[in-house]
PDB file of C-alpha atoms in Angstrom:
ATOM      1  CA  SER A 154      91.039  87.612 100.854  1.00 73.00           C
ATOM      2  CA  GLN A 155      94.085  89.449  99.449  1.00 75.00           C
ATOM      3  CA  THR A 156      93.555  92.429  97.151  1.00 86.00           C
ATOM      4  CA  ILE A 157      95.796  94.963  95.570  1.00 90.00           C
ATOM      5  CA  HIS A 158      94.838  98.524  94.872  1.00 91.00           C
ATOM      6  CA  GLN A 159      96.561 100.800  92.488  1.00 92.00           C
ATOM      7  CA  TRP A 160      95.655 104.497  91.733  1.00 90.00           C
ATOM      8  CA  PRO A 161      95.056 106.640  89.741  1.00 91.00           C
ATOM      9  CA  ALA A 162      93.847 104.648  86.732  1.00 89.00           C
ATOM     10  CA  THR A 163      94.901 107.387  84.296  1.00 92.00           C
ATOM     11  CA  LEU A 164      97.213 110.362  84.622  1.00 95.00           C
ATOM     12  CA  VAL A 165      98.280 113.034  82.197  1.00 96.00           C
ATOM     13  CA  GLN A 166     101.167 115.057  83.459  1.00 96.00           C
ATOM     14  CA  PRO A 167     103.477 117.830  81.776  1.00 97.00           C
ATOM     15  CA  VAL A 168     107.055 117.273  81.345  1.00 97.00           C
ATOM     16  CA  GLY A 169     108.976 118.313  84.406  1.00 96.00           C
ATOM     17  CA  SER A 170     106.238 117.772  86.917  1.00 97.00           C
ATOM     18  CA  PRO A 171     106.489 115.425  89.783  1.00 96.00           C
ATOM     19  CA  LEU A 172     104.873 111.937  90.006  1.00 96.00           C
ATOM     20  CA  SER A 173     103.390 109.785  92.783  1.00 96.00           C
ATOM     21  CA  LEU A 174     101.609 106.472  92.059  1.00 96.00           C
ATOM     22  CA  GLU A 175     100.482 104.465  94.997  1.00 95.00           C
ATOM     23  CA  CYS A 176      99.946 100.835  95.474  1.00 95.00           C
ATOM     24  CA  THR A 177      98.506  99.159  98.607  1.00 95.00           C
ATOM     25  CA  VAL A 178      97.845  95.547  99.323  1.00 92.00           C
ATOM     26  CA  GLU A 179      95.260  94.115 101.787  1.00 90.00           C
ATOM     27  CA  GLY A 180      94.922  90.686 103.439  1.00 85.00           C
ATOM     28  CA  THR A 181      98.455  89.836 103.642  1.00 82.00           C
ATOM     29  CA  SER A 182     101.560  90.834 105.673  1.00 82.00           C
ATOM     30  CA  ASN A 183     105.268  91.325 104.547  1.00 83.00           C
ATOM     31  CA  PRO A 184     104.496  90.899 100.839  1.00 87.00           C
ATOM     32  CA  ASN A 185     107.067  91.136  98.070  1.00 89.00           C
ATOM     33  CA  LEU A 186     105.974  94.135  96.061  1.00 92.00           C
ATOM     34  CA  TYR A 187     106.890  95.116  92.449  1.00 92.00           C
ATOM     35  CA  TRP A 188     106.579  97.956  90.018  1.00 94.00           C
ATOM     36  CA  TYR A 189     106.562  97.169  86.261  1.00 91.00           C
ATOM     37  CA  ARG A 190     106.349  99.435  83.263  1.00 91.00           C
ATOM     38  CA  GLN A 191     104.768  98.328  80.004  1.00 84.00           C
ATOM     39  CA  ALA A 192     105.535 100.618  77.078  1.00 74.00           C
ATOM     40  CA  ALA A 193     103.130 100.574  74.045  1.00 66.00           C
ATOM     41  CA  GLY A 194     103.401  97.359  72.135  1.00 62.00           C
ATOM     42  CA  ARG A 195     106.061  95.919  74.392  1.00 66.00           C
ATOM     43  CA  GLY A 196     106.448  93.533  77.345  1.00 73.00           C
ATOM     44  CA  LEU A 197     106.825  94.213  80.968  1.00 83.00           C
ATOM     45  CA  GLN A 198     109.942  95.762  82.410  1.00 85.00           C
ATOM     46  CA  LEU A 199     110.638  95.347  86.074  1.00 87.00           C
ATOM     47  CA  LEU A 200     111.441  98.698  87.644  1.00 92.00           C
ATOM     48  CA  PHE A 201     111.750  98.151  91.344  1.00 93.00           C
ATOM     49  CA  TYR A 202     110.887  95.403  93.810  1.00 90.00           C
ATOM     50  CA  SER A 203     110.776  95.384  97.631  1.00 92.00           C
ATOM     51  CA  VAL A 204     110.922  92.522 100.082  1.00 88.00           C
ATOM     52  CA  GLY A 205     110.196  94.722 103.127  1.00 90.00           C
ATOM     53  CA  ILE A 206     109.677  98.221 104.599  1.00 92.00           C
ATOM     54  CA  GLY A 207     112.447 100.486 103.463  1.00 90.00           C
ATOM     55  CA  GLN A 208     114.006  97.871 101.148  1.00 90.00           C
ATOM     56  CA  ILE A 209     114.088  98.766  97.536  1.00 91.00           C
ATOM     57  CA  SER A 210     115.924  97.193  94.668  1.00 88.00           C
ATOM     58  CA  SER A 211     116.167  98.860  91.360  1.00 87.00           C
ATOM     59  CA  GLU A 212     116.435  96.953  88.116  1.00 79.00           C
ATOM     60  CA  VAL A 213     117.199  99.658  85.792  1.00 76.00           C
ATOM     61  CA  PRO A 214     118.719 103.208  85.983  1.00 67.00           C
ATOM     62  CA  GLN A 215     116.070 105.748  85.385  1.00 78.00           C
ATOM     63  CA  ASN A 216     114.256 108.838  86.231  1.00 88.00           C
ATOM     64  CA  LEU A 217     112.071 107.090  88.799  1.00 93.00           C
ATOM     65  CA  SER A 218     112.386 106.045  92.349  1.00 94.00           C
ATOM     66  CA  ALA A 219     110.379 103.848  94.724  1.00 95.00           C
ATOM     67  CA  SER A 220     109.627 103.793  98.418  1.00 95.00           C
ATOM     68  CA  ARG A 221     108.042 101.445 100.871  1.00 95.00           C
ATOM     69  CA  PRO A 222     107.000 103.433 103.946  1.00 94.00           C
ATOM     70  CA  GLN A 223     104.709 100.707 105.255  1.00 93.00           C
ATOM     71  CA  ASP A 224     104.368  97.057 105.019  1.00 92.00           C
ATOM     72  CA  ARG A 225     101.584  97.013 102.506  1.00 92.00           C
ATOM     73  CA  GLN A 226     102.306 100.301 100.704  1.00 95.00           C
ATOM     74  CA  PHE A 227     104.603 100.816  97.644  1.00 96.00           C
ATOM     75  CA  ILE A 228     104.944 104.197  95.970  1.00 96.00           C
ATOM     76  CA  LEU A 229     106.518 105.097  92.580  1.00 96.00           C
ATOM     77  CA  SER A 230     107.805 108.652  92.297  1.00 96.00           C
ATOM     78  CA  SER A 231     109.581 110.986  90.125  1.00 95.00           C
ATOM     79  CA  LYS A 232     110.868 114.519  90.890  1.00 95.00           C
ATOM     80  CA  LYS A 233     110.694 115.604  87.163  1.00 96.00           C
ATOM     81  CA  LEU A 234     108.881 113.575  84.546  1.00 96.00           C
ATOM     82  CA  LEU A 235     110.312 112.970  81.051  1.00 94.00           C
ATOM     83  CA  LEU A 236     108.400 112.272  77.901  1.00 94.00           C
ATOM     84  CA  SER A 237     109.971 108.826  77.906  1.00 90.00           C
ATOM     85  CA  ASP A 238     108.249 108.033  81.175  1.00 92.00           C
ATOM     86  CA  SER A 239     104.904 107.597  79.530  1.00 91.00           C
ATOM     87  CA  GLY A 240     103.616 104.114  79.757  1.00 90.00           C
ATOM     88  CA  PHE A 241     101.412 101.660  81.673  1.00 90.00           C
ATOM     89  CA  TYR A 242     102.605 101.078  85.201  1.00 93.00           C
ATOM     90  CA  LEU A 243     101.647  98.027  87.094  1.00 92.00           C
ATOM     91  CA  CYS A 244     101.993  97.086  90.705  1.00 94.00           C
ATOM     92  CA  ALA A 245     102.239  93.501  91.765  1.00 92.00           C
ATOM     93  CA  TRP A 246     102.632  91.413  94.803  1.00 89.00           C
ATOM     94  CA  ARG A 247     104.188  87.927  94.981  1.00 83.00           C
ATOM     95  CA  TRP A 248     102.639  84.929  96.521  1.00 70.00           C
ATOM     96  CA  GLY A 249     104.864  82.663  98.199  1.00 64.00           C
ATOM     97  CA  GLY A 250     106.312  79.435  96.928  1.00 57.00           C
ATOM     98  CA  GLY A 251     105.909  80.034  93.157  1.00 57.00           C
ATOM     99  CA  ASN A 252     102.132  80.521  93.429  1.00 62.00           C
ATOM    100  CA  GLY A 253     102.371  83.592  91.165  1.00 74.00           C
ATOM    101  CA  TYR A 254     101.780  87.217  91.276  1.00 82.00           C
ATOM    102  CA  THR A 255      98.689  89.375  91.551  1.00 86.00           C
ATOM    103  CA  PHE A 256      98.671  92.621  89.619  1.00 88.00           C
ATOM    104  CA  GLY A 257      96.975  95.920  90.128  1.00 90.00           C
ATOM    105  CA  SER A 258      94.714  97.356  87.468  1.00 88.00           C
ATOM    106  CA  GLY A 259      97.396  99.632  86.218  1.00 90.00           C
ATOM    107  CA  THR A 260      97.974 103.352  85.731  1.00 92.00           C
ATOM    108  CA  ARG A 261      98.208 104.794  82.296  1.00 91.00           C
ATOM    109  CA  LEU A 262     100.671 107.658  82.422  1.00 93.00           C
ATOM    110  CA  THR A 263     100.890 110.119  79.682  1.00 94.00           C
ATOM    111  CA  VAL A 264     103.593 112.734  79.852  1.00 95.00           C
ATOM    112  CA  VAL A 265     102.899 115.743  77.571  1.00 96.00           C
TER     113      VAL A 265
ATOM    114  CA  ALA B  16     120.787  83.856  81.885  1.00 72.00           C
ATOM    115  CA  GLN B  17     117.178  83.170  82.375  1.00 80.00           C
ATOM    116  CA  SER B  18     114.903  84.171  79.464  1.00 88.00           C
ATOM    117  CA  VAL B  19     111.425  83.510  78.136  1.00 92.00           C
ATOM    118  CA  THR B  20     110.808  83.443  74.362  1.00 93.00           C
ATOM    119  CA  GLN B  21     107.287  83.919  72.801  1.00 94.00           C
ATOM    120  CA  PRO B  22     108.146  83.515  69.167  1.00 94.00           C
ATOM    121  CA  ASP B  23     104.710  84.825  67.803  1.00 94.00           C
ATOM    122  CA  ILE B  24     104.082  88.575  68.140  1.00 92.00           C
ATOM    123  CA  HIS B  25     100.588  88.154  66.696  1.00 93.00           C
ATOM    124  CA  ILE B  26      98.295  85.290  66.016  1.00 96.00           C
ATOM    125  CA  THR B  27      94.961  85.400  64.199  1.00 96.00           C
ATOM    126  CA  VAL B  28      92.542  82.523  64.610  1.00 97.00           C
ATOM    127  CA  SER B  29      88.821  82.165  63.688  1.00 96.00           C
ATOM    128  CA  GLU B  30      86.305  82.041  66.414  1.00 96.00           C
ATOM    129  CA  GLY B  31      85.675  78.338  67.254  1.00 96.00           C
ATOM    130  CA  ALA B  32      89.050  77.255  66.134  1.00 97.00           C
ATOM    131  CA  SER B  33      91.656  75.758  68.321  1.00 97.00           C
ATOM    132  CA  LEU B  34      94.685  77.785  69.703  1.00 97.00           C
ATOM    133  CA  GLU B  35      98.203  77.188  70.728  1.00 97.00           C
ATOM    134  CA  LEU B  36     100.516  79.930  71.924  1.00 98.00           C
ATOM    135  CA  ARG B  37     104.180  79.083  72.145  1.00 97.00           C
ATOM    136  CA  CYS B  38     106.505  79.642  75.011  1.00 97.00           C
ATOM    137  CA  ASN B  39     110.082  78.630  75.419  1.00 96.00           C
ATOM    138  CA  TYR B  40     112.249  79.267  78.481  1.00 93.00           C
ATOM    139  CA  SER B  41     115.754  79.078  79.439  1.00 89.00           C
ATOM    140  CA  TYR B  42     116.237  78.488  83.186  1.00 80.00           C
ATOM    141  CA  GLY B  43     118.810  76.378  85.210  1.00 74.00           C
ATOM    142  CA  ALA B  44     116.509  74.851  87.726  1.00 75.00           C
ATOM    143  CA  THR B  45     113.110  73.489  87.780  1.00 74.00           C
ATOM    144  CA  PRO B  46     110.978  76.409  86.737  1.00 83.00           C
ATOM    145  CA  TYR B  47     107.799  77.977  88.059  1.00 87.00           C
ATOM    146  CA  LEU B  48     105.937  78.889  84.926  1.00 91.00           C
ATOM    147  CA  PHE B  49     102.900  81.167  84.332  1.00 92.00           C
ATOM    148  CA  TRP B  50     100.550  82.355  81.650  1.00 95.00           C
ATOM    149  CA  TYR B  51      98.922  85.787  82.160  1.00 93.00           C
ATOM    150  CA  VAL B  52      96.379  87.423  80.021  1.00 94.00           C
ATOM    151  CA  GLN B  53      95.976  91.190  79.548  1.00 90.00           C
ATOM    152  CA  SER B  54      92.918  92.821  77.959  1.00 87.00           C
ATOM    153  CA  PRO B  55      93.335  96.303  76.429  1.00 81.00           C
ATOM    154  CA  GLY B  56      94.204  98.814  79.043  1.00 75.00           C
ATOM    155  CA  GLN B  57      93.787  96.344  81.898  1.00 79.00           C
ATOM    156  CA  GLY B  58      96.089  94.777  84.405  1.00 80.00           C
ATOM    157  CA  LEU B  59      97.329  91.195  84.064  1.00 86.00           C
ATOM    158  CA  GLN B  60      95.183  88.121  85.108  1.00 89.00           C
ATOM    159  CA  LEU B  61      96.799  84.769  85.989  1.00 89.00           C
ATOM    160  CA  LEU B  62      95.527  82.102  83.629  1.00 94.00           C
ATOM    161  CA  LEU B  63      97.431  79.207  85.008  1.00 93.00           C
ATOM    162  CA  LYS B  64     100.738  78.145  86.532  1.00 90.00           C
ATOM    163  CA  TYR B  65     102.995  75.194  86.948  1.00 90.00           C
ATOM    164  CA  PHE B  66     105.507  74.488  89.568  1.00 82.00           C
ATOM    165  CA  SER B  67     105.393  70.650  90.121  1.00 82.00           C
ATOM    166  CA  GLY B  68     103.436  67.563  89.526  1.00 84.00           C
ATOM    167  CA  ASP B  69     101.224  66.959  86.532  1.00 87.00           C
ATOM    168  CA  THR B  70     102.737  68.541  83.499  1.00 91.00           C
ATOM    169  CA  LEU B  71      99.410  69.365  81.969  1.00 95.00           C
ATOM    170  CA  VAL B  72      97.822  72.214  83.873  1.00 95.00           C
ATOM    171  CA  GLN B  73      94.359  73.457  83.660  1.00 95.00           C
ATOM    172  CA  GLY B  74      93.546  77.104  84.043  1.00 95.00           C
ATOM    173  CA  ILE B  75      90.669  79.558  84.000  1.00 93.00           C
ATOM    174  CA  LYS B  76      88.514  80.309  80.927  1.00 94.00           C
ATOM    175  CA  GLY B  77      89.049  76.890  79.442  1.00 96.00           C
ATOM    176  CA  PHE B  78      92.825  77.306  78.830  1.00 97.00           C
ATOM    177  CA  GLU B  79      95.416  74.625  79.534  1.00 97.00           C
ATOM    178  CA  ALA B  80      99.238  74.398  79.166  1.00 97.00           C
ATOM    179  CA  GLU B  81     101.681  71.627  79.068  1.00 96.00           C
ATOM    180  CA  PHE B  82     105.130  71.702  80.515  1.00 94.00           C
ATOM    181  CA  LYS B  83     107.762  69.851  78.453  1.00 93.00           C
ATOM    182  CA  ARG B  84     111.097  69.796  80.084  1.00 91.00           C
ATOM    183  CA  SER B  85     112.758  68.148  77.103  1.00 91.00           C
ATOM    184  CA  GLN B  86     111.668  71.002  74.934  1.00 93.00           C
ATOM    185  CA  SER B  87     111.951  73.768  77.515  1.00 93.00           C
ATOM    186  CA  SER B  88     108.388  74.669  76.513  1.00 95.00           C
ATOM    187  CA  PHE B  89     105.086  75.681  78.185  1.00 96.00           C
ATOM    188  CA  ASN B  90     102.664  76.155  75.401  1.00 98.00           C
ATOM    189  CA  LEU B  91      99.156  77.415  76.069  1.00 98.00           C
ATOM    190  CA  ARG B  92      96.186  75.811  74.394  1.00 98.00           C
ATOM    191  CA  LYS B  93      92.490  76.172  74.062  1.00 97.00           C
ATOM    192  CA  PRO B  94      90.214  73.876  72.013  1.00 97.00           C
ATOM    193  CA  SER B  95      87.791  76.468  70.893  1.00 97.00           C
ATOM    194  CA  VAL B  96      88.381  80.226  71.079  1.00 97.00           C
ATOM    195  CA  HIS B  97      85.753  82.886  71.749  1.00 95.00           C
ATOM    196  CA  TRP B  98      85.790  86.432  70.635  1.00 94.00           C
ATOM    197  CA  SER B  99      86.347  87.472  74.231  1.00 94.00           C
ATOM    198  CA  ASP B 100      89.676  85.698  74.259  1.00 96.00           C
ATOM    199  CA  ALA B 101      91.155  88.447  72.127  1.00 95.00           C
ATOM    200  CA  ALA B 102      93.923  89.896  74.333  1.00 95.00           C
ATOM    201  CA  GLU B 103      97.673  89.864  74.877  1.00 94.00           C
ATOM    202  CA  TYR B 104      99.079  86.754  76.451  1.00 96.00           C
ATOM    203  CA  PHE B 105     102.315  86.689  78.415  1.00 94.00           C
ATOM    204  CA  CYS B 106     104.406  83.664  79.552  1.00 94.00           C
ATOM    205  CA  ALA B 107     106.761  84.098  82.482  1.00 91.00           C
ATOM    206  CA  VAL B 108     109.161  82.103  84.627  1.00 88.00           C
ATOM    207  CA  ASP B 109     109.753  82.883  88.260  1.00 82.00           C
ATOM    208  CA  SER B 110     113.399  83.505  88.876  1.00 74.00           C
ATOM    209  CA  ASN B 111     114.057  84.129  92.611  1.00 68.00           C
ATOM    210  CA  TYR B 112     112.356  87.296  93.506  1.00 66.00           C
ATOM    211  CA  GLN B 113     111.203  88.312  90.093  1.00 74.00           C
ATOM    212  CA  LEU B 114     109.339  87.142  86.986  1.00 80.00           C
ATOM    213  CA  ILE B 115     111.147  86.920  83.707  1.00 84.00           C
ATOM    214  CA  TRP B 116     108.562  87.800  80.986  1.00 88.00           C
ATOM    215  CA  GLY B 117     108.089  86.857  77.386  1.00 90.00           C
ATOM    216  CA  ALA B 118     107.459  89.818  75.059  1.00 89.00           C
ATOM    217  CA  GLY B 119     103.737  88.694  74.646  1.00 92.00           C
ATOM    218  CA  THR B 120     101.552  87.388  71.866  1.00 95.00           C
ATOM    219  CA  LYS B 121      98.604  89.312  70.739  1.00 94.00           C
ATOM    220  CA  LEU B 122      95.642  87.159  69.832  1.00 96.00           C
ATOM    221  CA  ILE B 123      93.227  88.384  67.207  1.00 96.00           C
ATOM    222  CA  ILE B 124      89.951  86.619  66.729  1.00 96.00           C
ATOM    223  CA  LYS B 125      88.306  86.626  63.340  1.00 93.00           C
ATOM    224  CA  PRO B 126      84.473  86.337  63.353  1.00 85.00           C
TER     225      PRO B 126
END
């Protein structure tokens, strides 16, 4: 069966420090992968999506970047975190044909 | 442009009462529609989806939703809520390679 793993679950980082959040998918190949951010009390904002290895589309300009070094691995990064990067980050992969998306359990990032 | 509107930011219902959460969408083609639920500090779980066929779809946890093309709506219902249903609920439409999300409705259950 297909599963999605996201870690860490929580992270507290100082301003200016780097960031690396990892997401991996099992049980499928060539998935469409997504990074979303959810700020407190707000909906989900699509940050990046990837349809294949090395293919990254960015939805909003920001302090973050994404990479897809392997078929089932999607990484969210920053060289220097800002306070405004705090939020709840969710990785997801898309089933084919409108069958929906499966989300990871999320990472709560607090930048201090 | 595609959009999803959830007009209610918060809804409070008594345990055992019926529930309806509203969702309206704007989309040019036949939409793929979803409802997700998010418990505090957790990821999102798919409740149900619609992409063709019967316009009344059944989901998990006793939820159902009805697709009404004429009203561009996909409202979520449950006949009798339980305290464990307290969470935030998101409606979404699948637009090419991404989901367009509503802002969410927070469900509060009164004992």
